[in-house]
mmCIF file of C-alpha atoms in Angstrom:
data_model
loop_
_atom_site.group_PDB
_atom_site.id
_atom_site.type_symbol
_atom_site.label_atom_id
_atom_site.label_comp_id
_atom_site.label_asym_id
_atom_site.label_seq_id
_atom_site.Cartn_x
_atom_site.Cartn_y
_atom_site.Cartn_z
ATOM 1 C CA MET A 1153 -41.456 20.468 5.124
ATOM 2 C CA THR A 1154 -44.218 19.684 7.597
ATOM 3 C CA ASP A 1155 -45.013 16.127 8.560
ATOM 4 C CA SER A 1156 -48.700 16.933 9.086
ATOM 5 C CA LYS A 1157 -50.907 14.204 7.716
ATOM 6 C CA ILE A 1158 -53.492 15.077 5.110
ATOM 7 C CA PRO A 1159 -57.132 14.717 6.203
ATOM 8 C CA ALA A 1160 -59.273 11.751 5.233
ATOM 9 C CA VAL A 1161 -62.541 11.466 3.337
ATOM 10 C CA GLN A 1162 -64.930 8.660 2.448
ATOM 11 C CA LEU A 1163 -65.002 7.463 -1.158
ATOM 12 C CA GLY A 1164 -68.691 7.698 -1.903
ATOM 13 C CA ASP A 1165 -71.605 6.332 0.106
ATOM 14 C CA GLY A 1166 -70.314 3.205 1.823
ATOM 15 C CA GLY A 1167 -66.864 3.352 0.223
ATOM 16 C CA PRO A 1168 -63.517 3.175 2.021
ATOM 17 C CA GLU A 1169 -62.003 6.066 3.957
ATOM 18 C CA VAL A 1170 -58.841 7.412 2.317
ATOM 19 C CA GLY A 1171 -56.569 10.433 2.459
ATOM 20 C CA VAL A 1172 -57.916 13.362 0.441
ATOM 21 C CA GLN A 1173 -55.059 12.859 -2.010
ATOM 22 C CA GLY A 1174 -53.982 9.489 -3.366
ATOM 23 C CA LEU A 1175 -50.924 8.350 -5.294
ATOM 24 C CA GLY A 1176 -50.868 7.266 -8.925
ATOM 25 C CA CYS A 1177 -48.219 4.572 -9.168
ATOM 26 C CA MET A 1178 -48.112 3.911 -12.927
ATOM 27 C CA GLY A 1179 -44.916 5.885 -13.551
ATOM 28 C CA MET A 1180 -42.959 3.780 -11.088
ATOM 29 C CA SER A 1181 -42.661 1.066 -13.702
ATOM 30 C CA PHE A 1182 -44.295 2.261 -16.912
ATOM 31 C CA ALA A 1183 -44.873 5.093 -19.410
ATOM 32 C CA TYR A 1184 -42.739 7.959 -18.083
ATOM 33 C CA GLY A 1185 -39.220 6.954 -19.040
ATOM 34 C CA PRO A 1186 -36.402 5.587 -16.823
ATOM 35 C CA THR A 1187 -37.316 4.683 -13.245
ATOM 36 C CA ASP A 1188 -35.431 4.331 -9.954
ATOM 37 C CA ALA A 1189 -36.886 1.472 -7.915
ATOM 38 C CA GLY A 1190 -35.241 2.599 -4.693
ATOM 39 C CA GLU A 1191 -36.555 6.138 -4.947
ATOM 40 C CA SER A 1192 -40.003 4.854 -5.841
ATOM 41 C CA ARG A 1193 -40.079 2.616 -2.758
ATOM 42 C CA ALA A 1194 -39.004 5.540 -0.588
ATOM 43 C CA THR A 1195 -41.788 7.616 -2.152
ATOM 44 C CA LEU A 1196 -44.390 5.001 -1.267
ATOM 45 C CA GLU A 1197 -43.248 4.966 2.354
ATOM 46 C CA ARG A 1198 -43.128 8.742 2.604
ATOM 47 C CA ALA A 1199 -46.597 9.028 1.097
ATOM 48 C CA LEU A 1200 -48.000 6.762 3.796
ATOM 49 C CA GLU A 1201 -46.289 8.814 6.507
ATOM 50 C CA LEU A 1202 -48.044 11.889 5.128
ATOM 51 C CA GLY A 1203 -51.497 10.287 5.198
ATOM 52 C CA VAL A 1204 -51.760 9.066 1.616
ATOM 53 C CA THR A 1205 -53.640 5.772 1.801
ATOM 54 C CA LEU A 1206 -55.151 5.294 -1.706
ATOM 55 C CA TYR A 1207 -52.602 3.712 -4.062
ATOM 56 C CA ASP A 1208 -53.623 3.405 -7.697
ATOM 57 C CA THR A 1209 -52.350 0.836 -10.190
ATOM 58 C CA ALA A 1210 -53.730 -1.313 -13.048
ATOM 59 C CA ASP A 1211 -53.027 -4.641 -14.683
ATOM 60 C CA ALA A 1212 -52.115 -2.816 -17.904
ATOM 61 C CA TYR A 1213 -49.317 -0.771 -16.320
ATOM 62 C CA GLY A 1214 -46.209 -2.516 -17.564
ATOM 63 C CA ALA A 1215 -48.263 -5.635 -18.358
ATOM 64 C CA GLY A 1216 -48.674 -6.415 -14.672
ATOM 65 C CA GLU A 1217 -45.205 -5.294 -13.589
ATOM 66 C CA ASN A 1218 -46.549 -2.305 -11.645
ATOM 67 C CA GLU A 1219 -48.759 -4.551 -9.515
ATOM 68 C CA LYS A 1220 -45.794 -6.830 -8.823
ATOM 69 C CA PHE A 1221 -43.600 -3.885 -7.899
ATOM 70 C CA LEU A 1222 -46.150 -2.567 -5.398
ATOM 71 C CA SER A 1223 -46.862 -5.924 -3.794
ATOM 72 C CA PRO A 1224 -44.118 -5.844 -1.095
ATOM 73 C CA PHE A 1225 -45.180 -2.380 0.035
ATOM 74 C CA PHE A 1226 -48.834 -3.402 0.184
ATOM 75 C CA LYS A 1227 -48.047 -6.550 2.151
ATOM 76 C CA ALA A 1228 -45.935 -4.604 4.650
ATOM 77 C CA HIS A 1229 -48.768 -2.114 5.237
ATOM 78 C CA ARG A 1230 -51.861 -4.123 4.360
ATOM 79 C CA ASP A 1231 -54.088 -2.694 7.099
ATOM 80 C CA GLU A 1232 -53.051 0.907 6.366
ATOM 81 C CA VAL A 1233 -53.512 1.113 2.591
ATOM 82 C CA VAL A 1234 -56.414 1.006 0.137
ATOM 83 C CA ILE A 1235 -55.365 -0.879 -2.987
ATOM 84 C CA ALA A 1236 -56.993 0.254 -6.232
ATOM 85 C CA THR A 1237 -56.361 -1.631 -9.445
ATOM 86 C CA LYS A 1238 -58.152 -2.012 -12.767
ATOM 87 C CA PHE A 1239 -59.076 -4.364 -15.592
ATOM 88 C CA ALA A 1240 -60.237 -3.854 -19.200
ATOM 89 C CA LEU A 1241 -57.114 -3.114 -21.264
ATOM 90 C CA SER A 1242 -56.148 -6.467 -22.711
ATOM 91 C CA ILE A 1243 -52.658 -6.761 -24.199
ATOM 92 C CA PRO A 1244 -52.508 -9.138 -27.199
ATOM 93 C CA PRO A 1245 -49.492 -11.478 -26.807
ATOM 94 C CA ASP A 1246 -48.499 -10.946 -30.448
ATOM 95 C CA ASP A 1247 -48.547 -7.130 -30.156
ATOM 96 C CA PRO A 1248 -47.596 -5.784 -26.693
ATOM 97 C CA THR A 1249 -47.851 -2.185 -27.921
ATOM 98 C CA THR A 1250 -51.644 -2.294 -28.376
ATOM 99 C CA ARG A 1251 -54.564 -2.351 -25.946
ATOM 100 C CA VAL A 1252 -57.900 -4.030 -26.627
ATOM 101 C CA ILE A 1253 -60.790 -2.979 -24.377
ATOM 102 C CA ARG A 1254 -62.633 -5.938 -22.859
ATOM 103 C CA ASN A 1255 -65.508 -5.800 -20.371
ATOM 104 C CA ASP A 1256 -66.874 -9.331 -20.766
ATOM 105 C CA ARG A 1257 -67.444 -11.571 -17.750
ATOM 106 C CA PRO A 1258 -64.841 -14.271 -18.581
ATOM 107 C CA TYR A 1259 -62.164 -11.620 -19.038
ATOM 108 C CA ILE A 1260 -63.092 -9.867 -15.789
ATOM 109 C CA ARG A 1261 -62.803 -13.100 -13.829
ATOM 110 C CA GLN A 1262 -59.495 -13.929 -15.489
ATOM 111 C CA SER A 1263 -58.195 -10.442 -14.778
ATOM 112 C CA VAL A 1264 -59.091 -10.308 -11.090
ATOM 113 C CA GLU A 1265 -57.409 -13.637 -10.411
ATOM 114 C CA ALA A 1266 -54.255 -12.477 -12.171
ATOM 115 C CA SER A 1267 -54.204 -9.183 -10.244
ATOM 116 C CA LEU A 1268 -54.749 -10.927 -6.912
ATOM 117 C CA LYS A 1269 -51.815 -13.190 -7.689
ATOM 118 C CA ARG A 1270 -49.475 -10.392 -8.758
ATOM 119 C CA LEU A 1271 -50.443 -8.223 -5.796
ATOM 120 C CA ASP A 1272 -50.235 -11.289 -3.519
ATOM 121 C CA VAL A 1273 -53.308 -10.253 -1.518
ATOM 122 C CA ASP A 1274 -56.597 -11.956 -0.686
ATOM 123 C CA VAL A 1275 -58.848 -9.064 -1.655
ATOM 124 C CA ILE A 1276 -58.678 -5.890 -3.763
ATOM 125 C CA ASP A 1277 -60.070 -2.854 -1.953
ATOM 126 C CA LEU A 1278 -61.247 -0.917 -5.022
ATOM 127 C CA TYR A 1279 -61.591 -2.587 -8.419
ATOM 128 C CA TYR A 1280 -62.119 -0.369 -11.454
ATOM 129 C CA MET A 1281 -63.349 -0.974 -14.959
ATOM 130 C CA HIS A 1282 -60.454 0.857 -16.657
ATOM 131 C CA ARG A 1283 -62.218 1.667 -19.917
ATOM 132 C CA ARG A 1284 -65.649 1.069 -21.389
ATOM 133 C CA ASP A 1285 -66.314 -1.537 -24.077
ATOM 134 C CA VAL A 1286 -69.478 -0.132 -25.662
ATOM 135 C CA ASN A 1287 -70.267 -3.535 -27.164
ATOM 136 C CA VAL A 1288 -70.960 -4.980 -23.702
ATOM 137 C CA PRO A 1289 -73.913 -3.560 -21.738
ATOM 138 C CA ILE A 1290 -72.650 -1.740 -18.657
ATOM 139 C CA GLU A 1291 -75.162 -3.694 -16.573
ATOM 140 C CA GLU A 1292 -73.489 -6.972 -17.597
ATOM 141 C CA THR A 1293 -70.029 -5.675 -16.776
ATOM 142 C CA VAL A 1294 -70.993 -4.326 -13.362
ATOM 143 C CA GLY A 1295 -73.002 -7.470 -12.696
ATOM 144 C CA ALA A 1296 -69.856 -9.528 -13.212
ATOM 145 C CA MET A 1297 -67.906 -7.147 -10.975
ATOM 146 C CA ALA A 1298 -70.590 -7.442 -8.301
ATOM 147 C CA GLU A 1299 -70.063 -11.202 -8.272
ATOM 148 C CA LEU A 1300 -66.473 -10.553 -7.205
ATOM 149 C CA VAL A 1301 -67.731 -8.536 -4.236
ATOM 150 C CA ARG A 1302 -70.073 -11.326 -3.179
ATOM 151 C CA GLU A 1303 -67.226 -13.823 -3.474
ATOM 152 C CA GLY A 1304 -64.923 -11.714 -1.282
ATOM 153 C CA LYS A 1305 -62.349 -11.040 -3.995
ATOM 154 C CA VAL A 1306 -63.153 -7.308 -4.162
ATOM 155 C CA LYS A 1307 -64.499 -4.882 -1.545
ATOM 156 C CA HIS A 1308 -65.653 -1.878 -3.588
ATOM 157 C CA LEU A 1309 -66.302 -1.112 -7.263
ATOM 158 C CA GLY A 1310 -65.137 1.786 -9.403
ATOM 159 C CA LEU A 1311 -65.488 2.924 -13.013
ATOM 160 C CA SER A 1312 -63.142 4.959 -15.186
ATOM 161 C CA GLU A 1313 -63.987 7.271 -18.094
ATOM 162 C CA VAL A 1314 -67.740 6.627 -18.097
ATOM 163 C CA THR A 1315 -70.597 8.919 -19.040
ATOM 164 C CA ALA A 1316 -73.276 10.113 -16.631
ATOM 165 C CA ASP A 1317 -75.823 7.703 -18.129
ATOM 166 C CA GLU A 1318 -73.389 4.804 -17.844
ATOM 167 C CA LEU A 1319 -72.743 5.696 -14.222
ATOM 168 C CA ARG A 1320 -76.459 5.777 -13.441
ATOM 169 C CA ALA A 1321 -76.992 2.407 -15.143
ATOM 170 C CA ALA A 1322 -74.063 0.903 -13.243
ATOM 171 C CA GLN A 1323 -75.308 2.256 -9.918
ATOM 172 C CA GLY A 1324 -78.595 0.525 -10.568
ATOM 173 C CA VAL A 1325 -76.778 -2.824 -10.496
ATOM 174 C CA HIS A 1326 -74.325 -2.319 -7.616
ATOM 175 C CA PRO A 1327 -73.071 0.634 -5.538
ATOM 176 C CA ILE A 1328 -70.166 2.431 -7.203
ATOM 177 C CA ALA A 1329 -67.653 3.983 -4.803
ATOM 178 C CA ALA A 1330 -65.683 6.101 -7.259
ATOM 179 C CA VAL A 1331 -65.404 7.304 -10.823
ATOM 180 C CA GLN A 1332 -61.903 7.924 -12.111
ATOM 181 C CA SER A 1333 -61.599 10.426 -14.934
ATOM 182 C CA GLU A 1334 -59.127 13.037 -16.068
ATOM 183 C CA TRP A 1335 -59.830 16.334 -14.286
ATOM 184 C CA SER A 1336 -57.474 19.286 -14.169
ATOM 185 C CA LEU A 1337 -57.065 22.925 -15.145
ATOM 186 C CA PHE A 1338 -56.620 21.595 -18.699
ATOM 187 C CA SER A 1339 -59.395 18.951 -18.706
ATOM 188 C CA ARG A 1340 -62.849 19.838 -17.402
ATOM 189 C CA ASP A 1341 -65.335 18.057 -19.668
ATOM 190 C CA ILE A 1342 -66.655 15.847 -16.839
ATOM 191 C CA GLU A 1343 -68.088 18.889 -15.054
ATOM 192 C CA ALA A 1344 -71.010 19.082 -17.479
ATOM 193 C CA TYR A 1345 -72.642 15.705 -16.769
ATOM 194 C CA VAL A 1346 -70.485 13.217 -14.862
ATOM 195 C CA VAL A 1347 -69.785 15.340 -11.794
ATOM 196 C CA PRO A 1348 -73.469 16.242 -11.230
ATOM 197 C CA ALA A 1349 -74.436 12.584 -11.665
ATOM 198 C CA ALA A 1350 -71.774 11.466 -9.190
ATOM 199 C CA ARG A 1351 -72.970 14.032 -6.647
ATOM 200 C CA GLU A 1352 -76.571 12.893 -7.116
ATOM 201 C CA LEU A 1353 -75.662 9.215 -6.690
ATOM 202 C CA GLY A 1354 -73.223 9.588 -3.781
ATOM 203 C CA VAL A 1355 -70.154 8.606 -5.833
ATOM 204 C CA ALA A 1356 -66.676 10.082 -5.312
ATOM 205 C CA LEU A 1357 -64.498 11.501 -8.083
ATOM 206 C CA VAL A 1358 -60.898 10.320 -8.353
ATOM 207 C CA PRO A 1359 -59.190 12.644 -10.853
ATOM 208 C CA TYR A 1360 -56.232 11.157 -12.683
ATOM 209 C CA SER A 1361 -53.573 13.343 -14.323
ATOM 210 C CA PRO A 1362 -54.507 16.343 -12.131
ATOM 211 C CA LEU A 1363 -51.131 17.825 -13.081
ATOM 212 C CA GLY A 1364 -51.731 17.385 -16.802
ATOM 213 C CA ARG A 1365 -49.136 14.589 -16.844
ATOM 214 C CA GLY A 1366 -46.568 17.030 -15.462
ATOM 215 C CA PHE A 1367 -47.205 19.795 -17.985
ATOM 216 C CA LEU A 1368 -49.135 21.912 -15.464
ATOM 217 C CA ALA A 1369 -46.238 21.568 -13.026
ATOM 218 C CA GLY A 1370 -43.830 22.931 -15.628
ATOM 219 C CA THR A 1371 -41.726 19.768 -15.636
ATOM 220 C CA PHE A 1372 -41.528 19.876 -19.446
ATOM 221 C CA VAL A 1373 -42.535 22.257 -22.235
ATOM 222 C CA ASN A 1374 -42.437 20.149 -25.402
ATOM 223 C CA ALA A 1375 -42.621 16.377 -25.048
ATOM 224 C CA GLU A 1376 -40.715 15.670 -28.268
ATOM 225 C CA LYS A 1377 -37.809 17.874 -27.205
ATOM 226 C CA ASP A 1378 -37.770 17.418 -23.433
ATOM 227 C CA LEU A 1379 -38.698 13.777 -22.800
ATOM 228 C CA THR A 1380 -37.009 10.454 -23.513
ATOM 229 C CA SER A 1381 -38.025 8.390 -26.542
ATOM 230 C CA ASP A 1382 -39.853 5.822 -24.385
ATOM 231 C CA ASP A 1383 -42.089 8.418 -22.704
ATOM 232 C CA PHE A 1384 -45.696 8.012 -23.854
ATOM 233 C CA ARG A 1385 -46.435 11.737 -23.455
ATOM 234 C CA ARG A 1386 -44.642 12.210 -26.782
ATOM 235 C CA THR A 1387 -47.787 10.764 -28.435
ATOM 236 C CA HIS A 1388 -50.208 13.201 -26.777
ATOM 237 C CA PRO A 1389 -51.402 16.035 -29.030
ATOM 238 C CA ARG A 1390 -51.394 18.638 -26.251
ATOM 239 C CA PHE A 1391 -47.708 18.272 -25.545
ATOM 240 C CA THR A 1392 -46.130 18.442 -28.993
ATOM 241 C CA GLY A 1393 -45.609 20.930 -31.826
ATOM 242 C CA ASP A 1394 -47.593 24.147 -31.974
ATOM 243 C CA ASN A 1395 -50.053 22.809 -29.387
ATOM 244 C CA ALA A 1396 -47.299 22.578 -26.783
ATOM 245 C CA THR A 1397 -46.224 26.150 -27.481
ATOM 246 C CA ALA A 1398 -49.769 27.449 -27.212
ATOM 247 C CA ASN A 1399 -50.510 25.495 -24.052
ATOM 248 C CA ALA A 1400 -47.300 26.578 -22.340
ATOM 249 C CA ALA A 1401 -48.519 30.163 -22.628
ATOM 250 C CA LEU A 1402 -51.672 29.188 -20.708
ATOM 251 C CA LEU A 1403 -49.592 28.554 -17.602
ATOM 252 C CA GLU A 1404 -49.061 32.281 -17.036
ATOM 253 C CA PRO A 1405 -52.096 32.754 -14.740
ATOM 254 C CA VAL A 1406 -51.076 29.592 -12.838
ATOM 255 C CA ARG A 1407 -47.645 31.144 -12.395
ATOM 256 C CA LYS A 1408 -49.161 34.400 -11.115
ATOM 257 C CA VAL A 1409 -51.273 32.599 -8.526
ATOM 258 C CA ALA A 1410 -48.319 30.427 -7.493
ATOM 259 C CA GLU A 1411 -46.123 33.485 -6.973
ATOM 260 C CA ALA A 1412 -48.820 35.151 -4.871
ATOM 261 C CA HIS A 1413 -49.026 32.099 -2.601
ATOM 262 C CA GLY A 1414 -45.277 31.424 -2.590
ATOM 263 C CA VAL A 1415 -45.747 27.864 -3.888
ATOM 264 C CA SER A 1416 -45.077 25.904 -7.077
ATOM 265 C CA LEU A 1417 -47.117 25.695 -10.265
ATOM 266 C CA GLY A 1418 -47.966 22.086 -9.509
ATOM 267 C CA GLN A 1419 -49.256 22.933 -6.061
ATOM 268 C CA ILE A 1420 -51.677 25.476 -7.497
ATOM 269 C CA ALA A 1421 -52.870 22.989 -10.110
ATOM 270 C CA LEU A 1422 -53.469 20.401 -7.378
ATOM 271 C CA ALA A 1423 -55.074 22.901 -5.006
ATOM 272 C CA TRP A 1424 -57.516 23.788 -7.799
ATOM 273 C CA VAL A 1425 -58.533 20.141 -8.173
ATOM 274 C CA GLN A 1426 -58.800 19.614 -4.413
ATOM 275 C CA GLN A 1427 -61.022 22.705 -4.184
ATOM 276 C CA GLN A 1428 -63.522 21.166 -6.617
ATOM 277 C CA ALA A 1429 -64.820 19.091 -3.704
ATOM 278 C CA ARG A 1430 -66.221 22.246 -2.134
ATOM 279 C CA MET A 1431 -67.206 23.771 -5.468
ATOM 280 C CA HIS A 1432 -69.276 20.751 -6.531
ATOM 281 C CA GLY A 1433 -70.258 19.210 -3.199
ATOM 282 C CA LEU A 1434 -68.806 15.719 -3.479
ATOM 283 C CA PRO A 1435 -65.644 13.864 -2.397
ATOM 284 C CA VAL A 1436 -62.721 14.532 -4.745
ATOM 285 C CA VAL A 1437 -59.508 12.536 -4.286
ATOM 286 C CA PRO A 1438 -56.929 13.298 -6.996
ATOM 287 C CA ILE A 1439 -54.158 10.778 -7.617
ATOM 288 C CA PRO A 1440 -51.132 12.708 -8.895
ATOM 289 C CA GLY A 1441 -48.363 10.360 -9.904
ATOM 290 C CA THR A 1442 -44.797 10.717 -8.739
ATOM 291 C CA ARG A 1443 -41.783 8.594 -7.923
ATOM 292 C CA LYS A 1444 -39.855 11.188 -5.941
ATOM 293 C CA VAL A 1445 -39.983 11.863 -2.197
ATOM 294 C CA THR A 1446 -39.669 15.623 -2.687
ATOM 295 C CA ARG A 1447 -42.643 15.618 -5.054
ATOM 296 C CA ILE A 1448 -44.905 13.632 -2.712
ATOM 297 C CA GLU A 1449 -44.128 16.155 0.003
ATOM 298 C CA GLU A 1450 -44.898 19.020 -2.358
ATOM 299 C CA ASN A 1451 -48.076 17.395 -3.659
ATOM 300 C CA THR A 1452 -49.565 16.615 -0.265
ATOM 301 C CA ALA A 1453 -48.767 20.148 0.935
ATOM 302 C CA ALA A 1454 -51.120 21.390 -1.791
ATOM 303 C CA THR A 1455 -54.054 20.034 0.231
ATOM 304 C CA ARG A 1456 -53.446 22.880 2.687
ATOM 305 C CA ILE A 1457 -53.693 25.657 0.080
ATOM 306 C CA THR A 1458 -56.969 27.555 -0.219
ATOM 307 C CA LEU A 1459 -57.490 29.511 -3.416
ATOM 308 C CA SER A 1460 -59.430 32.751 -3.200
ATOM 309 C CA PRO A 1461 -62.377 33.607 -5.467
ATOM 310 C CA GLN A 1462 -59.976 35.922 -7.294
ATOM 311 C CA ASP A 1463 -57.505 33.067 -7.795
ATOM 312 C CA MET A 1464 -60.243 30.814 -9.110
ATOM 313 C CA ALA A 1465 -61.467 33.508 -11.490
ATOM 314 C CA LEU A 1466 -57.964 33.941 -12.887
ATOM 315 C CA LEU A 1467 -57.666 30.195 -13.518
ATOM 316 C CA GLU A 1468 -61.202 29.709 -14.843
ATOM 317 C CA PRO A 1469 -60.609 30.486 -18.570
ATOM 318 C CA ILE A 1470 -57.647 28.120 -19.032
ATOM 319 C CA ALA A 1471 -59.409 24.880 -20.007
ATOM 320 C CA ALA A 1472 -61.432 26.450 -22.798
ATOM 321 C CA GLN A 1473 -58.237 27.642 -24.492
ATOM 322 C CA VAL A 1474 -56.278 24.367 -24.448
ATOM 323 C CA ALA A 1475 -55.031 23.240 -27.855
ATOM 324 C CA GLY A 1476 -55.191 19.555 -28.758
ATOM 325 C CA THR A 1477 -57.154 16.571 -27.461
ATOM 326 C CA ARG A 1478 -56.380 14.536 -24.345
ATOM 327 C CA TYR A 1479 -55.543 11.424 -26.357
ATOM 328 C CA PRO A 1480 -54.577 10.802 -29.985
ATOM 329 C CA ASP A 1481 -57.764 8.700 -30.197
ATOM 330 C CA MET A 1482 -60.525 10.146 -28.055
ATOM 331 C CA SER A 1483 -62.655 7.007 -28.361
ATOM 332 C CA PHE A 1484 -60.467 5.907 -25.458
ATOM 333 C CA ALA A 1485 -62.267 8.461 -23.263
ATOM 334 C CA SER A 1486 -65.864 9.144 -22.269
ATOM 335 C CA ALA A 1487 -66.210 12.692 -23.608
ATOM 336 C CA GLY A 1488 -67.291 11.660 -27.097
ATOM 337 C CA ARG A 1489 -70.118 9.468 -25.745
ATOM 338 C CA GLU A 1490 -71.906 12.125 -23.688
#
């Protein structure tokens, strides 16, 4: 395994410089079953050695526990890392299993103070609105976020799962460095409107779940059969029942391309996402999640794979054939608002 560092890219006009692949840290303490803290810490260190500098978390991941877990690593490498965290998914104290979307100014101010405390830092490098509350004008939400920049609590602003019109409205209030949305061989709805808008406005794309939550890497076939009872992927329509069977068959062209390149399924899925930067003419920094050193080495190596036009043509039809929605309730995503 080479120790070559991945190249860097700027997140949007005026945004921070980061490695062309980031690290999604949610699974280190939330959502994907049992965790190993020691292995996760080793993964964070190895990622940094390989040039990964964008580390993604959120206040909702483990009700703040993910931010706390990452804090020692961030403090040890404060000048080398770009910390990205998020607000908007409020957890009612009487029902910790639910999430209520809030974009109002008082909640934003409450949230940033809590994140700063848990992270034990003076400033957050990239602060995202995690999800959109359609009852609050986007201009009001971004206006409140902009106050945090002026006060020195936040350096750059990001949005997650927004429409093209929402992005344009937000950009009219304050520069947006990045939009985070699901983007993978299985999920390409943002290409119709959001990606062109981001390119036009000088905003970077930060794809989450570029490996289809592990499904595209072949780490499981049917969530109900293969994953532990506390794994949230068991609730996702694409990964259960007949949908899982149908979608597993869609991996065949990925497997063919992987065999031709002598790499893994996951590396082809990531290389496809990385290649969208050239295809669409804007910065694209996927944040695959992992908590294993071997996986971070494999994932970063995917940045050095170039897919041929023939490879891309073979992979092109996959998304249109996927069975099942991204979430049980798609109001949680932007696609239904475009």
